mmCIF file of C-alpha atoms in Angstrom:
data_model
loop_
_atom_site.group_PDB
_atom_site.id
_atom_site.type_symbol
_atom_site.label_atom_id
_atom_site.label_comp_id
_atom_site.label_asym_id
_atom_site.label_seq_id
_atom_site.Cartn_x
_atom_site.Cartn_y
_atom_site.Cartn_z
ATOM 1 C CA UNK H 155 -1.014 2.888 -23.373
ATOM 2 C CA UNK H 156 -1.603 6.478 -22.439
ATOM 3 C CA UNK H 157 -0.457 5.808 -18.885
ATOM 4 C CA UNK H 158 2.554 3.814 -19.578
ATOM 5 C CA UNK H 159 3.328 6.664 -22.264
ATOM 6 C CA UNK H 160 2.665 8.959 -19.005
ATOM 7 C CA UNK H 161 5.675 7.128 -16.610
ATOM 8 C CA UNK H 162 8.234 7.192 -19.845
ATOM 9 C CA UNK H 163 7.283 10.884 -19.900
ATOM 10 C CA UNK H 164 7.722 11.779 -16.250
ATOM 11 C CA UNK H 165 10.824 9.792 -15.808
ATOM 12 C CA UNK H 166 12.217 12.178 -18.635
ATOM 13 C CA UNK H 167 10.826 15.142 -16.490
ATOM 14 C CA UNK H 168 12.533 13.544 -13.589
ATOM 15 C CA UNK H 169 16.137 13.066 -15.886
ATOM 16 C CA UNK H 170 15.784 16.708 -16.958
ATOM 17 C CA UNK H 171 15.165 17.981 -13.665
ATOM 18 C CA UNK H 172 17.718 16.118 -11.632
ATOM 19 C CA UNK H 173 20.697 16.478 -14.072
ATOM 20 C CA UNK H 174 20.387 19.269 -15.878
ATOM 21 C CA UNK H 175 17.341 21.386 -14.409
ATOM 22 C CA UNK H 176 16.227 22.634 -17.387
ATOM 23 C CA UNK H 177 13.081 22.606 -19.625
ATOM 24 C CA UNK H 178 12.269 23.339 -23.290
ATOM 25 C CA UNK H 179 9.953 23.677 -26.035
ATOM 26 C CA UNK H 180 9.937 19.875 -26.380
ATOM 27 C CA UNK H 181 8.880 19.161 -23.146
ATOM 28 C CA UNK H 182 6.136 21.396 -23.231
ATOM 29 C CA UNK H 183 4.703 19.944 -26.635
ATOM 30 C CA UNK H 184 4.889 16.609 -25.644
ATOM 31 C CA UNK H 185 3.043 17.232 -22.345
ATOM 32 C CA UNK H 186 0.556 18.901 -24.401
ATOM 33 C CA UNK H 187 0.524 16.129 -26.741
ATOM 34 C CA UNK H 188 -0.426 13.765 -23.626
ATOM 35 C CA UNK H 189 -2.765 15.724 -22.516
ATOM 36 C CA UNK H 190 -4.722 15.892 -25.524
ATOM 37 C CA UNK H 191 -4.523 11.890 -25.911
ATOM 38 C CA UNK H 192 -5.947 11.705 -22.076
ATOM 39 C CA UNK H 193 -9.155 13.535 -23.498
ATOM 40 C CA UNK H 194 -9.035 11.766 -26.864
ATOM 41 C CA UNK H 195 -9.399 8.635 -24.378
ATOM 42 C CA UNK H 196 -12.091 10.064 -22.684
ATOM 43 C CA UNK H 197 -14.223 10.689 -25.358
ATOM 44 C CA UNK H 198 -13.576 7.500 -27.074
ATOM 45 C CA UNK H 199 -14.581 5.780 -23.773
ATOM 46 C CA UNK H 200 -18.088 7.720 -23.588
ATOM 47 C CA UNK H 201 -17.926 6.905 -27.614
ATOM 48 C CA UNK H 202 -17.839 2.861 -26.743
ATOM 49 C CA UNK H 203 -20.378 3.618 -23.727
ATOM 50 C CA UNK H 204 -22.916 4.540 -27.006
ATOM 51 C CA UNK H 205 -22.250 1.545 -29.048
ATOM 52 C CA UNK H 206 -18.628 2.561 -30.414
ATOM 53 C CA UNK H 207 -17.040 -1.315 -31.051
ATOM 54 C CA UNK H 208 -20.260 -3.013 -31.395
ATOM 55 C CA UNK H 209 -22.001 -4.074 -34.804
ATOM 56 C CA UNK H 210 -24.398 -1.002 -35.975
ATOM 57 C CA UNK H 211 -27.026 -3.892 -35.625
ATOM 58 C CA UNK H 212 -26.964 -4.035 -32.019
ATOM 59 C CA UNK H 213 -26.805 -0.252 -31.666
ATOM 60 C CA UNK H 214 -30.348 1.738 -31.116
ATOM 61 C CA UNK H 215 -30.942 4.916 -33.378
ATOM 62 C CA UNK H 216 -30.160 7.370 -30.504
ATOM 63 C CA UNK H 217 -27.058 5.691 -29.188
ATOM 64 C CA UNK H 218 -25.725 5.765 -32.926
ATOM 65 C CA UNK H 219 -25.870 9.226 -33.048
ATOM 66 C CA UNK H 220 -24.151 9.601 -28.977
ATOM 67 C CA UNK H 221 -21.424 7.657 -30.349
ATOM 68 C CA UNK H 222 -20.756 9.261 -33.420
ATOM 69 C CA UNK H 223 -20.940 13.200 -31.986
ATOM 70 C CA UNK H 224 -18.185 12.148 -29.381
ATOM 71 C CA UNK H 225 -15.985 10.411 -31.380
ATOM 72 C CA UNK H 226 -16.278 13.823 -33.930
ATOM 73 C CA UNK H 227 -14.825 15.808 -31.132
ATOM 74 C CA UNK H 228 -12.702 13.259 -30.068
ATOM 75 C CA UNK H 229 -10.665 12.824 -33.609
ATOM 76 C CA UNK H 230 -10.197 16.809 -33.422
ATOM 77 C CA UNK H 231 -8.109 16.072 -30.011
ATOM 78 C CA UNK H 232 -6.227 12.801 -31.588
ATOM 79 C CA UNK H 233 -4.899 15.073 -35.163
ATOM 80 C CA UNK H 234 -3.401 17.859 -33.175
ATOM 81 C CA UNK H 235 -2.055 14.952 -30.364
ATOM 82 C CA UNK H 236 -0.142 13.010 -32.938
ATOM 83 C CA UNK H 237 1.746 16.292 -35.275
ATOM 84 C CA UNK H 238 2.124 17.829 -31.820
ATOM 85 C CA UNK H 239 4.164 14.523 -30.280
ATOM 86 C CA UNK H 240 6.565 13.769 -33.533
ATOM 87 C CA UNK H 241 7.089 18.053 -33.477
ATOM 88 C CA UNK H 242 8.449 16.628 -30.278
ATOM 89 C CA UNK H 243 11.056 14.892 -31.244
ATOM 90 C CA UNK H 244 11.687 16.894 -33.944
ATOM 91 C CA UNK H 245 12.518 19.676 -32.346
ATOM 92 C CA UNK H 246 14.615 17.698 -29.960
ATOM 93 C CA UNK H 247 16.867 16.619 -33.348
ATOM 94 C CA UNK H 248 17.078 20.229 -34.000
ATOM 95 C CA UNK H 249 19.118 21.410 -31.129
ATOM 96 C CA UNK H 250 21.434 18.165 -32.153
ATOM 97 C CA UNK H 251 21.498 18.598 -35.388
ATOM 98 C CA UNK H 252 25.381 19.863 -36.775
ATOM 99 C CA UNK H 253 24.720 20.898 -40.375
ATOM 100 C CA UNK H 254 22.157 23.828 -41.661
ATOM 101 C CA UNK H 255 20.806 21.245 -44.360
ATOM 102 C CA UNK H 256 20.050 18.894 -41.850
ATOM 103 C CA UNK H 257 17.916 21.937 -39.384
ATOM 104 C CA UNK H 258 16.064 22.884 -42.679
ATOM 105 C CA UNK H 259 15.000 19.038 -43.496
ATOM 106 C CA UNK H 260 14.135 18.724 -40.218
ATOM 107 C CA UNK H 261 11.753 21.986 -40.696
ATOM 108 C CA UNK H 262 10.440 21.058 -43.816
ATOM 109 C CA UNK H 263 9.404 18.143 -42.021
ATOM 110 C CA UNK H 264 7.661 19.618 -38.953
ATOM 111 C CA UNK H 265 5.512 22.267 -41.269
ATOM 112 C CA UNK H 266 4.302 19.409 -43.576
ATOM 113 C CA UNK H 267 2.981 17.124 -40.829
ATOM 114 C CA UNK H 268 1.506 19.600 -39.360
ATOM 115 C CA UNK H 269 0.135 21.311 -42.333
ATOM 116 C CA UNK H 270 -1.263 17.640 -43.434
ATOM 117 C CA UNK H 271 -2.753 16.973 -40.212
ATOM 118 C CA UNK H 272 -4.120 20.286 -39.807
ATOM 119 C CA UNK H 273 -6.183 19.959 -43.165
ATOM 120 C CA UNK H 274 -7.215 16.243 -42.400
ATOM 121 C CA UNK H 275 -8.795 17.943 -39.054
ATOM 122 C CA UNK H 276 -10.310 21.207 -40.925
ATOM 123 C CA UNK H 277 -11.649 18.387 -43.494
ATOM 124 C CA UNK H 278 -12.916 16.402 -41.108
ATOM 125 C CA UNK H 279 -14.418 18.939 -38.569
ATOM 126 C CA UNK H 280 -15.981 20.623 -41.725
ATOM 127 C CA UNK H 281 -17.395 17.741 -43.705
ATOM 128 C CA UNK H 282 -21.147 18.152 -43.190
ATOM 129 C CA UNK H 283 -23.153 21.206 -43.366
ATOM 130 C CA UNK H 284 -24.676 21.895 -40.842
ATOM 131 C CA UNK H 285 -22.172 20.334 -38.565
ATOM 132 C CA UNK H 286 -24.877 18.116 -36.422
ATOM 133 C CA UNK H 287 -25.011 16.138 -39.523
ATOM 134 C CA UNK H 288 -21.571 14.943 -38.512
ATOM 135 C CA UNK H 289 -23.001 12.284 -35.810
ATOM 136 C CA UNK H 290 -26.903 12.543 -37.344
ATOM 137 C CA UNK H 291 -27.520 11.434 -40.669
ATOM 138 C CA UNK H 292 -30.831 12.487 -40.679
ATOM 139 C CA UNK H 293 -30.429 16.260 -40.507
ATOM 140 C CA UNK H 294 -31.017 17.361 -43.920
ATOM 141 C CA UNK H 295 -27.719 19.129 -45.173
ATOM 142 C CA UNK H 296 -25.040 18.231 -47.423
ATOM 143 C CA UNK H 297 -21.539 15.999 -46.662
ATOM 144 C CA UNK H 298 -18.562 15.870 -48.642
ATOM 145 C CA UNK H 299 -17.988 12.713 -50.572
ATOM 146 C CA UNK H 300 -17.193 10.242 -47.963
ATOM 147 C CA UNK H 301 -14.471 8.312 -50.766
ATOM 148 C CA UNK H 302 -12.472 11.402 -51.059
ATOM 149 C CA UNK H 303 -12.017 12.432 -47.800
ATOM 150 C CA UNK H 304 -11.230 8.878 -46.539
ATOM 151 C CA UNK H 305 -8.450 8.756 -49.690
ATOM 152 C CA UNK H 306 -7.177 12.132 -47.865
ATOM 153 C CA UNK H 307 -6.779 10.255 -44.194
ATOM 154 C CA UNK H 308 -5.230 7.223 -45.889
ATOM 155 C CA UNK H 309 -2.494 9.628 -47.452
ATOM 156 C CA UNK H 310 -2.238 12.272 -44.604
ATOM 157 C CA UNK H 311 -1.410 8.941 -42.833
ATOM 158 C CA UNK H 312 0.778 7.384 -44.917
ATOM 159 C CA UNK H 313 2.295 10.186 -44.845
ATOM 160 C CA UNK H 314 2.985 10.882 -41.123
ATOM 161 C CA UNK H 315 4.087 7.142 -41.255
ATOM 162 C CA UNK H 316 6.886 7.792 -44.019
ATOM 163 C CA UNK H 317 8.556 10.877 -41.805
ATOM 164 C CA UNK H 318 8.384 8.915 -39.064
ATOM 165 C CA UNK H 319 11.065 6.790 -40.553
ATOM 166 C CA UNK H 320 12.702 9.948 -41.912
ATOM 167 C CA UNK H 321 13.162 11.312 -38.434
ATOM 168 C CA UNK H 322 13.884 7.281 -36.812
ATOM 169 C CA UNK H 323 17.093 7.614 -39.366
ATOM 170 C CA UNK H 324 18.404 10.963 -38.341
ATOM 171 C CA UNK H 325 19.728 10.251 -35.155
ATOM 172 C CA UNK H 326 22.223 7.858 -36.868
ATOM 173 C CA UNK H 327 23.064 10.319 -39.502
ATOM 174 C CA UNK H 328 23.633 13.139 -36.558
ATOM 175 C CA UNK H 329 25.412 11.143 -34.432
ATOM 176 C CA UNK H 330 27.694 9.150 -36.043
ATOM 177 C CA UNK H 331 30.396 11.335 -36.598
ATOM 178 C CA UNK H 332 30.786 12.927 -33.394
ATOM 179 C CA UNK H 333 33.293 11.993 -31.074
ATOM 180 C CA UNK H 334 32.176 9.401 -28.744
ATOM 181 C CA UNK H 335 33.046 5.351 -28.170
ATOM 182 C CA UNK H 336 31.531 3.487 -30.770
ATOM 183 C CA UNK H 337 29.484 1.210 -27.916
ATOM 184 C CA UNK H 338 28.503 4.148 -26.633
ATOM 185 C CA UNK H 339 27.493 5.875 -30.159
ATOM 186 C CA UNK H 340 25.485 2.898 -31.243
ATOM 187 C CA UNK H 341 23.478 2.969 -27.681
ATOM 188 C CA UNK H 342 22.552 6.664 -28.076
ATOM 189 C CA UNK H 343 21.571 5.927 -31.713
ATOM 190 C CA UNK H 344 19.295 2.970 -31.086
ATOM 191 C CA UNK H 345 17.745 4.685 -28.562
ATOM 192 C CA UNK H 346 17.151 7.538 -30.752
ATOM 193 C CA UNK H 347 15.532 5.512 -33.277
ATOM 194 C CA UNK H 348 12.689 4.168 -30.908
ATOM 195 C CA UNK H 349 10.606 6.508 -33.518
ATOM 196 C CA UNK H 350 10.601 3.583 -36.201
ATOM 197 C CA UNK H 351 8.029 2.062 -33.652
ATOM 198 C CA UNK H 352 5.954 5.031 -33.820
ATOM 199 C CA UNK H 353 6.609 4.581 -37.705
ATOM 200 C CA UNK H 354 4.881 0.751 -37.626
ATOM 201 C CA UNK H 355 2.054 1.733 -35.851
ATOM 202 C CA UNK H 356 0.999 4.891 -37.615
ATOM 203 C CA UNK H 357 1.320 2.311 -41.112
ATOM 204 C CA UNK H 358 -0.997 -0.391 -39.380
ATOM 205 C CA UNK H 359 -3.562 2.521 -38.246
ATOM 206 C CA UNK H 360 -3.463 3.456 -41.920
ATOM 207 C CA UNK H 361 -3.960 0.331 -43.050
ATOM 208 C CA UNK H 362 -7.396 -0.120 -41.011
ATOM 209 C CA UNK H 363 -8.772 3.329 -42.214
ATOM 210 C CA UNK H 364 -11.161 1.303 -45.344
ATOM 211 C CA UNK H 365 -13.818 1.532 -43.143
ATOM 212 C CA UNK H 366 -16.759 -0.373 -43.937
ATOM 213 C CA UNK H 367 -19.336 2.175 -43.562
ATOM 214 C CA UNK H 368 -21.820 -0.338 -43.642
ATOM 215 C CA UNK H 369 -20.593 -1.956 -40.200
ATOM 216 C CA UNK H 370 -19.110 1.435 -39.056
ATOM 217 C CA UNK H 371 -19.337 1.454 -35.328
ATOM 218 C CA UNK H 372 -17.608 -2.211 -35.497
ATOM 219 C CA UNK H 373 -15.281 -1.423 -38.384
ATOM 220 C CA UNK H 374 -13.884 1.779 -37.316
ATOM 221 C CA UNK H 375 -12.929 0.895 -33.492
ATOM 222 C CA UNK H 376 -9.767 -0.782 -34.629
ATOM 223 C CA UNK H 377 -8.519 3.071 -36.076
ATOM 224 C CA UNK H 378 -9.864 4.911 -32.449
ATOM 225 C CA UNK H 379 -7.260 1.760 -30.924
ATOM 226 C CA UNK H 380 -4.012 2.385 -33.253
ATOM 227 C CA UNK H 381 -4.651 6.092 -32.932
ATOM 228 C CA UNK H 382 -3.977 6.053 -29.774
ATOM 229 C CA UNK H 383 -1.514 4.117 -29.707
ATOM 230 C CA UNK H 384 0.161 5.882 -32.183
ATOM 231 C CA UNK H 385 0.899 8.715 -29.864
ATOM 232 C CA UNK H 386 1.652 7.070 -26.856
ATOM 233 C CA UNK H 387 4.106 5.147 -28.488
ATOM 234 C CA UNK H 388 5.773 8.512 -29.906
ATOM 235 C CA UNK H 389 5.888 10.052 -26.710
ATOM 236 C CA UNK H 390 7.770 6.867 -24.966
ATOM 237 C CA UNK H 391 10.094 6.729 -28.299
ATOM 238 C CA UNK H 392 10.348 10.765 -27.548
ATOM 239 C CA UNK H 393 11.093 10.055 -24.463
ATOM 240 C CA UNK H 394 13.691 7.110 -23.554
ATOM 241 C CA UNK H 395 16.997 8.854 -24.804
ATOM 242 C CA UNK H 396 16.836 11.040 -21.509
ATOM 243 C CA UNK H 397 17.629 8.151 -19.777
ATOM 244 C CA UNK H 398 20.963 7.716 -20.798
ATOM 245 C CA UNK H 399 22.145 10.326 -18.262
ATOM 246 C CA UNK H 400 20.130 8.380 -15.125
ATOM 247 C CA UNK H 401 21.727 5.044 -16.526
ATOM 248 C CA UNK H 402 25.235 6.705 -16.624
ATOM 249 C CA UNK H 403 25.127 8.492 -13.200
ATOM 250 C CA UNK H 404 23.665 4.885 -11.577
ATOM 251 C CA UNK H 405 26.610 3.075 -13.631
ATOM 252 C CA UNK H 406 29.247 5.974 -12.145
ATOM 253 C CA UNK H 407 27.975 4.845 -8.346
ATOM 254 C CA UNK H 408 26.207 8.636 -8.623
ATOM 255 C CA UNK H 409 29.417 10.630 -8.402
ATOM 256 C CA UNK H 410 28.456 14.466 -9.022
ATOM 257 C CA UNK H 411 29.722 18.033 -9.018
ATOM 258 C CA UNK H 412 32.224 19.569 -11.146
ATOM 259 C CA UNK H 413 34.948 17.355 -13.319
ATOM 260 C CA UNK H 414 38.517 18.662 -12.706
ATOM 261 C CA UNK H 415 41.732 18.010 -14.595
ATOM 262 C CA UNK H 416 45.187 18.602 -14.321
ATOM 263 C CA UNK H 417 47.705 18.249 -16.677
ATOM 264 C CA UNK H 418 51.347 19.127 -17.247
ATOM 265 C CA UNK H 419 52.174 21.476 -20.381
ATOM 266 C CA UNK H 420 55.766 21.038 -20.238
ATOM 267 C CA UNK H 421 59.400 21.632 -18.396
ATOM 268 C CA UNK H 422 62.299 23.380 -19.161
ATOM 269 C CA UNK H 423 65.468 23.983 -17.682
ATOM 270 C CA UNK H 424 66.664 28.449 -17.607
ATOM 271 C CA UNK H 425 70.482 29.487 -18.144
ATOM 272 C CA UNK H 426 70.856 29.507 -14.454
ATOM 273 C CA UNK H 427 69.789 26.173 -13.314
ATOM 274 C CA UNK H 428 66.210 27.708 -12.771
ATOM 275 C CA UNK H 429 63.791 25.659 -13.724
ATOM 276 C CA UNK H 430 59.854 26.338 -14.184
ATOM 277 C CA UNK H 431 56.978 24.437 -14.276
ATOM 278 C CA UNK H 432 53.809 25.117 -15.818
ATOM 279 C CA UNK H 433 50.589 23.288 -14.264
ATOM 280 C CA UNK H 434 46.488 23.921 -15.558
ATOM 281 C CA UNK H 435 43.556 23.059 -13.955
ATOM 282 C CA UNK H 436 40.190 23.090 -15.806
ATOM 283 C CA UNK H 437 37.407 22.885 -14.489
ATOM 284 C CA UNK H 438 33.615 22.581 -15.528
ATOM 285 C CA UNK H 439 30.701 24.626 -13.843
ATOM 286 C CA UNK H 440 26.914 23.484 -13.969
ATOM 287 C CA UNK H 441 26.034 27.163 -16.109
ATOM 288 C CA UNK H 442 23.811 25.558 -18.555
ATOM 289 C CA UNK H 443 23.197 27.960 -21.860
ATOM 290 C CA UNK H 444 20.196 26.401 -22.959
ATOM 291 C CA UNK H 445 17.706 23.588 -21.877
ATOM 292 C CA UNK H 446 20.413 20.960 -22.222
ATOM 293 C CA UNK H 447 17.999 18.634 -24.270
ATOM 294 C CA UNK H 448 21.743 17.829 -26.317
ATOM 295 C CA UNK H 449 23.411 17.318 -22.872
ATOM 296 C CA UNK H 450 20.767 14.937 -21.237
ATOM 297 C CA UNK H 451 20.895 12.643 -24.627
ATOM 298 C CA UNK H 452 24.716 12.660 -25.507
ATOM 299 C CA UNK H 453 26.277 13.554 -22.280
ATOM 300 C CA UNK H 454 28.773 15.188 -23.634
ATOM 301 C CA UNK H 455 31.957 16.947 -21.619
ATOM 302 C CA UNK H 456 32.796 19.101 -21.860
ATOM 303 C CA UNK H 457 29.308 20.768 -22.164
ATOM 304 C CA UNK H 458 28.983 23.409 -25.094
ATOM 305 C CA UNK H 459 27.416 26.655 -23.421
ATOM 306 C CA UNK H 460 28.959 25.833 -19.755
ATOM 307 C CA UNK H 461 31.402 28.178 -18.236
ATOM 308 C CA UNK H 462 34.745 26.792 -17.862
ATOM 309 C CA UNK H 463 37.012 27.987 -15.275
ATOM 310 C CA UNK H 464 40.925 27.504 -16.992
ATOM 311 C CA UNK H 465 43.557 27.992 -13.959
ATOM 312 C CA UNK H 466 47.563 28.526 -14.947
ATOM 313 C CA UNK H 467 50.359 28.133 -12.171
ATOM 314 C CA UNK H 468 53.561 28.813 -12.676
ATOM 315 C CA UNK H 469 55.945 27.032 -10.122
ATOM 316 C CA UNK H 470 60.026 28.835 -10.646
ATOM 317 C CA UNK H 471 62.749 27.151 -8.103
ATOM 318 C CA UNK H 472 66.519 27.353 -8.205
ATOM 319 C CA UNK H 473 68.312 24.303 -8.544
ATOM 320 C CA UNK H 474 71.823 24.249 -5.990
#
């Protein structure tokens, strides 16, 4: 998953950079979201090299604790990966978001997740004191109680499950009054609303997080599977709007550079058979104003923030 999540995410790159050359904050978090799910892999691969997937049974005393210490570091990397991706997309709905109620939902919504996920990982980094106790149960120390902080995960991702939908809806509630073809409306919108998948699979992780502690290394490997699934699948959902602009310059035979049109404002005839005619040209430049995030996804013309050139000629002749 986290390479197919990597070609959705560099044929974005290659949409942004080929059409509209720019980059923003939401390209930078979810690259830094993918990057923190390639090491989240790693780790969880060294984790199953130790006995992560197998029955505890079958797993020696020393290769229970190797499992355990890199899958510790290796949740750290997953609960900043998946806030980090949905912030993402987020942010992305910000720029096309029309009302001030809808920017400060949208807010409300990024600090929360993040806020939740960012206690889940204190909680969960913190848990045992000292911290080796983490991966070795033999250290003497003290943990915290294992049913409360697993009641915390199941809401923190119940949670991050429930705004996915939230922010899988918006799109349709942004979009459907602006002025576009309805065909072409309800394309942008379902492609917008990929996040619904990310939605499903956070719920399902959720759902496996009763781990049976007394099978852990078996029980918990279906949670180290859905997690990272969970952001790949946000980061292709993040990403597949962007190709709306490659699909509509392929479907235009790849016609570029600026859009012109003329039109005719009017006639009239003067007192002494003089008659003038009034004839302006517009036409759109490629000055973008921001990273274009808005442009790439709607493809709107013409472009808010571009400089538009307006020319007026005036044509006078005598009529004999």
């Amino acid at each position: 998953m986290t390479i197919v999540a990597l070609l959705f995410m560099g044929l974005r790159f290659f949409c942004k950079a080929a059409f509209t050359r720019r980059f923003g904050i939401d390209d930078g978090l979810l690259l830094f979201a993918w990057i923190l799910t390639l090491v989240f892999g790693a780790l969880v691969t060294a984790s199953v090299r130790f006995g992560l997937g197998k029955h505890d049974t079958d797993n020696s005393p020393e290769d229970r604790i190797l499992w355990n210490k890199f899958l510790f570091f290796a949740n750290a990397f997953a609960l900043t990966a998946i806030p980090i991706s949905k912030t993402s997309f987020a942010v992305t709905l910000l720029r096309i978001a029309p009302k001030r109620w809808h920017k400060w939902l949208i807010w409300f919504i990024i600090i929360s997740m993040n806020v939740a996920m960012l206690l889940l990982a204190i909680l969960l980094l913190s848990q045992c004191r000292p911290v080796e106790k983490s991966w070795n149960r033999e250290i003497a120390g003290s943990c915290l109680n294992r049913v409360a902080l697993n009641s915390f995960s199941i809401f923190a991702g119940s949670y991050s499950a429930f705004l996915d939908m939230v922010l899988a809806m918006f799109p349709g509630l942004i979009i459907w009054n602006l002025q576009m073809g309805k065909r072409e409306k309800l394309g942008v919108i379902f492609a917008m609303s990929l996040g619904f998948l990310a939605g499903i699979v956070a719920a399902v992780k959720t759902s496996f997080l009763r781990v049976r502690y007394a099978d852990k290394a078996f029980s918990i490997g279906d949670v180290v599977i859905w997690s990272t699934a969970e952001t790949s699948v946000t980061i292709i959902a993040a990403s597949i709007p962007f190709f709306r602009v490659l699909i509509k310059h392929a479907s235009t035979k790849g016609q570029s550079g600026p859009r012109r049109q003329s039109y005719r404002l009017g006639s009239f005839a003067g007192a002494h058979g003089t008659e003038s005619r009034h004839l302006t040209t517009v036409r759109g430049q490629n000055e973008m104003g921001d990273d274009n995030s808005d442009v790439g996804i709607l493809g709107r013309w013409p472009f808010e923030g571009r400089i538009v050139k307006v020319s007026a000629v005036t044509v006078e002749f005598s009529k004999k």
